[in-house]
Coordinates of C-alpha atoms in Angstrom, one line a residue:
X26 CA 21.0 -66.4 -26.4
X27 CA 20.8 -65.4 -22.7
X28 CA 21.5 -68.9 -21.2
X29 CA 20.7 -69.3 -17.5
X30 CA 18.3 -66.4 -17.4
X31 CA 14.9 -67.2 -16.0
X32 CA 12.1 -66.3 -18.3
X33 CA 9.3 -64.2 -16.7
X34 CA 5.8 -65.6 -16.9
X35 CA 3.3 -63.8 -19.0
X36 CA 1.3 -61.2 -17.1
X37 CA -2.4 -61.5 -17.0
X38 CA -4.0 -59.2 -19.5
X39 CA -0.8 -58.1 -21.1
X40 CA -1.7 -59.7 -24.4
X41 CA -5.0 -60.9 -25.8
X42 CA -5.2 -64.7 -25.3
X43 CA -3.8 -66.8 -28.1
X44 CA -6.7 -68.2 -30.2
X45 CA -7.3 -71.9 -30.0
X46 CA -8.5 -74.1 -32.8
X47 CA -11.0 -75.8 -30.5
X48 CA -10.8 -79.1 -28.7
X49 CA -12.6 -82.2 -30.1
X50 CA -15.7 -83.0 -28.2
X51 CA -15.6 -86.6 -28.8
X52 CA -14.5 -89.4 -31.1
X53 CA -13.7 -88.0 -34.5
X54 CA -15.5 -84.6 -34.0
X55 CA -15.3 -82.5 -37.1
X56 CA -14.2 -85.4 -39.3
X57 CA -17.0 -87.8 -40.3
X58 CA -14.5 -90.3 -41.8
X59 CA -12.5 -90.4 -38.6
X60 CA -15.7 -90.8 -36.6
X61 CA -16.8 -93.7 -38.8
X62 CA -13.5 -95.4 -38.3
X63 CA -13.6 -94.9 -34.5
X64 CA -10.5 -92.7 -34.5
X65 CA -10.0 -90.0 -31.9
X66 CA -8.5 -86.8 -33.3
X67 CA -5.6 -85.3 -31.4
X68 CA -6.4 -82.3 -29.3
X69 CA -5.0 -79.2 -30.9
X70 CA -3.0 -76.8 -28.7
X71 CA -3.2 -73.0 -28.7
X72 CA -0.9 -71.5 -31.3
X73 CA 2.1 -69.8 -29.8
X74 CA 2.8 -68.0 -33.1
X75 CA -0.2 -65.7 -32.4
X76 CA 1.7 -64.4 -29.3
X77 CA 4.9 -64.2 -31.4
X78 CA 3.0 -62.2 -34.0
X79 CA 1.8 -59.7 -31.4
X80 CA 5.3 -59.3 -30.0
X81 CA 6.7 -58.9 -33.6
X82 CA 4.2 -56.1 -34.2
X83 CA 5.1 -54.4 -30.9
X84 CA 8.8 -54.6 -31.7
X85 CA 8.3 -53.2 -35.2
X86 CA 6.4 -50.3 -33.8
X87 CA 9.1 -49.7 -31.2
X88 CA 11.7 -49.6 -34.0
X89 CA 9.6 -47.1 -35.9
X90 CA 9.1 -44.9 -32.8
X91 CA 12.8 -44.9 -32.1
X92 CA 12.2 -46.6 -28.7
X93 CA 14.8 -49.3 -29.7
X94 CA 17.9 -47.4 -30.4
X95 CA 20.5 -48.2 -33.2
X96 CA 23.6 -49.7 -31.7
X97 CA 22.0 -50.8 -28.5
X98 CA 21.8 -54.4 -27.4
X99 CA 18.5 -55.8 -26.0
X100 CA 18.1 -59.1 -24.3
X101 CA 15.1 -61.3 -24.9
X102 CA 14.3 -61.7 -21.1
X103 CA 14.4 -57.9 -20.7
X104 CA 12.1 -57.3 -23.6
X105 CA 9.9 -60.2 -22.4
X106 CA 9.5 -58.5 -19.1
X107 CA 8.7 -55.2 -20.8
X108 CA 5.9 -56.8 -22.8
X109 CA 4.6 -59.2 -20.2
X110 CA 5.3 -62.4 -22.1
X111 CA 7.8 -65.3 -21.9
X112 CA 11.2 -64.9 -23.6
X113 CA 10.6 -67.6 -26.2
X114 CA 8.2 -65.6 -28.5
X115 CA 10.5 -62.5 -28.1
X116 CA 13.5 -64.5 -29.3
X117 CA 11.4 -65.9 -32.2
X118 CA 10.3 -62.4 -33.2
X119 CA 13.8 -61.0 -32.9
X120 CA 15.1 -63.8 -35.1
X121 CA 12.6 -62.8 -37.7
X122 CA 13.7 -59.2 -37.4
X123 CA 17.3 -60.3 -37.8
X124 CA 16.3 -62.1 -41.0
X125 CA 14.7 -58.8 -42.2
X126 CA 17.9 -56.8 -41.4
X127 CA 16.5 -54.7 -38.6
X128 CA 18.7 -56.3 -35.8
X129 CA 21.7 -58.6 -35.6
X130 CA 22.4 -61.4 -33.2
X131 CA 25.0 -60.7 -30.4
X132 CA 26.0 -64.2 -29.0
X133 CA 25.2 -64.6 -25.3
X134 CA 23.9 -61.1 -25.0
X135 CA 20.8 -60.6 -27.2
X136 CA 20.1 -58.5 -30.3
X137 CA 21.6 -55.3 -31.5
X138 CA 19.5 -52.8 -33.5
X139 CA 21.3 -52.2 -36.7
X140 CA 22.5 -48.7 -37.6
X141 CA 21.7 -47.4 -41.1
X142 CA 24.2 -45.3 -43.0
X143 CA 23.3 -42.6 -45.6
X144 CA 24.2 -45.1 -48.2
X145 CA 21.7 -47.6 -46.8
X146 CA 19.0 -45.0 -47.0
X147 CA 19.9 -44.0 -50.5
X148 CA 19.9 -47.6 -51.7
X149 CA 16.5 -48.3 -50.1
X150 CA 15.1 -45.2 -51.8
X151 CA 16.6 -46.2 -55.2
X152 CA 15.2 -49.7 -55.1
X153 CA 11.8 -48.4 -54.0
X154 CA 11.8 -45.8 -56.8
X155 CA 12.7 -48.4 -59.4
X156 CA 9.8 -50.6 -58.3
X157 CA 7.1 -48.2 -57.4
X158 CA 7.3 -45.4 -59.9
X159 CA 6.9 -47.5 -63.1
X160 CA 4.1 -49.4 -61.4
X161 CA 2.4 -46.2 -60.4
X162 CA 2.7 -44.7 -63.9
X163 CA 1.1 -47.9 -65.4
X164 CA -1.7 -47.6 -62.9
X165 CA -2.2 -43.9 -63.6
X166 CA -3.1 -44.8 -67.2
X167 CA -5.4 -47.7 -66.3
X168 CA -7.2 -46.9 -63.0
X169 CA -10.4 -44.7 -63.2
X170 CA -10.6 -41.6 -61.0
X171 CA -13.3 -43.1 -58.7
X172 CA -10.9 -45.9 -57.7
X173 CA -8.2 -43.3 -56.7
X174 CA -10.8 -41.4 -54.7
X175 CA -11.4 -44.5 -52.6
X176 CA -7.9 -44.1 -51.3
X177 CA -8.7 -40.6 -50.0
X178 CA -9.5 -41.8 -46.4
X179 CA -6.1 -43.5 -46.1
X180 CA -4.4 -40.2 -47.1
X181 CA -6.6 -38.3 -44.6
X182 CA -5.6 -40.8 -41.9
X183 CA -2.0 -40.0 -42.5
X184 CA -2.6 -36.2 -42.4
X185 CA -4.5 -36.6 -39.1
X186 CA -1.7 -38.7 -37.5
X187 CA 0.9 -36.3 -38.7
X188 CA -1.0 -33.3 -37.3
X189 CA -1.0 -35.0 -33.9
X190 CA 2.8 -35.6 -34.2
X191 CA 2.0 -39.3 -33.9
X192 CA 5.1 -40.9 -35.5
X193 CA 4.0 -44.5 -35.2
X194 CA 0.4 -43.7 -36.2
X195 CA 1.7 -41.9 -39.3
X196 CA 3.9 -44.9 -40.2
X197 CA 0.9 -47.2 -40.0
X198 CA -1.2 -44.9 -42.2
X199 CA 1.7 -44.4 -44.6
X200 CA 2.1 -48.2 -44.9
X201 CA -1.6 -48.7 -45.5
X202 CA -1.6 -46.0 -48.2
X203 CA 1.3 -47.3 -50.1
X204 CA 0.1 -50.9 -49.8
X205 CA -3.3 -49.9 -51.2
X206 CA -1.6 -48.1 -54.1
X207 CA 0.6 -51.0 -55.1
X208 CA -2.0 -53.7 -54.5
X209 CA -4.0 -52.2 -57.4
X210 CA -1.4 -53.8 -59.7
X211 CA -2.8 -57.2 -58.7
X212 CA 0.8 -58.4 -58.2
X213 CA 1.0 -59.9 -54.7
X214 CA 4.8 -60.3 -54.9
X215 CA 5.3 -56.7 -55.8
X216 CA 3.0 -55.6 -53.0
X217 CA 4.9 -57.8 -50.5
X218 CA 8.4 -56.6 -51.6
X219 CA 7.3 -53.0 -51.7
X220 CA 5.9 -53.3 -48.2
X221 CA 9.0 -54.8 -46.9
X222 CA 11.2 -52.1 -48.3
X223 CA 8.9 -49.4 -46.8
X224 CA 9.1 -51.1 -43.4
X225 CA 12.9 -50.9 -43.6
X226 CA 12.8 -47.3 -44.6
X227 CA 10.6 -46.6 -41.6
X228 CA 13.0 -48.3 -39.2
X229 CA 15.8 -46.3 -40.6
X230 CA 13.9 -43.1 -39.9
X231 CA 12.9 -44.3 -36.5
X232 CA 16.5 -44.4 -35.3
X233 CA 17.3 -40.8 -36.2
X234 CA 16.3 -37.5 -34.7
X235 CA 12.7 -36.9 -33.8
X236 CA 10.7 -35.6 -36.7
X237 CA 8.8 -32.4 -36.2
X238 CA 5.1 -32.3 -36.8
X239 CA 5.7 -30.0 -39.8
X240 CA 7.9 -32.6 -41.4
X241 CA 5.3 -35.3 -40.9
X242 CA 2.7 -33.1 -42.3
X243 CA 4.8 -32.3 -45.4
X244 CA 5.3 -36.0 -46.0
X245 CA 1.6 -36.7 -45.5
X246 CA 0.6 -33.9 -47.8
X247 CA 2.5 -35.6 -50.7
X248 CA 0.0 -38.5 -50.4
X249 CA -2.9 -36.0 -51.0
X250 CA -1.1 -34.3 -53.8
X251 CA -0.3 -37.6 -55.5
X252 CA -4.0 -38.6 -55.4
X253 CA -5.0 -35.3 -56.8
X254 CA -2.6 -35.7 -59.7
X255 CA -3.7 -39.3 -60.3
X256 CA -7.4 -38.3 -60.4
X257 CA -6.6 -35.4 -62.8
X258 CA -4.5 -37.8 -65.0
X259 CA -1.5 -35.5 -64.8
X260 CA 1.1 -38.2 -65.4
X261 CA 4.1 -35.9 -65.4
X262 CA 3.0 -34.5 -62.0
X263 CA 2.4 -38.0 -60.7
X264 CA 6.0 -39.0 -61.6
X265 CA 7.5 -35.9 -60.1
X266 CA 5.6 -36.3 -56.8
X267 CA 6.3 -40.0 -56.5
X268 CA 10.0 -39.6 -57.1
X269 CA 10.3 -36.8 -54.6
X270 CA 8.3 -38.8 -52.0
X271 CA 10.6 -41.8 -52.4
X272 CA 13.7 -39.7 -52.1
X273 CA 16.7 -40.6 -49.9
X274 CA 15.7 -38.2 -47.2
X275 CA 15.5 -40.0 -43.8
X276 CA 11.8 -39.7 -43.5
X277 CA 9.2 -42.4 -42.6
X278 CA 7.8 -42.8 -46.1

């Protein structure tokens, strides 16, 4: 994208070293058949995608925190310098974010953070409601109270992060709570899709005005109230809380 721009070298200690798969110690190490045949296995190189994954996580957190602003264009070399890595894993991570709808490619300049309209937010909320509420109501009739109680620490983590005014910490706790809920269905595809929709909702909230601690706490308290209703098997209350929690308000839920 930014042709002719020198890529800064990774700074020592900026990222944990990429894990290696281990180099072969000799002929056919780790493969008896190869050893018997006298074949030397090729040396495996460190996986660059581990660095890309760390960059991707950092960029997602920056989007959630509102550090990457909607409408602004960011170049891969500039972000690479910020994170102390080369520009290549940054470009790869940003390309993935482009595929997820968080940013868009600006030829010869970099990547622009996408702006979300009120319609975008409403549509995200509608799809989440269509997927999660029916799944949650089915679970409410099948999952015993002690299983719901196991999710209490996740709800408490969200409350603690909200009380600190920690927007990113709350987004992480929020994601963990919703993932734990939906994963009880045993449907991996549903869990994956629901998680992706939640991430997009969090990005939308990240670009808006700073949420007050009271607003984060109100959102976090809905997790606790939802668990209480699930444990009490109050299905009508479960549905009411879930629908309110997944409303179109620009909050990081």
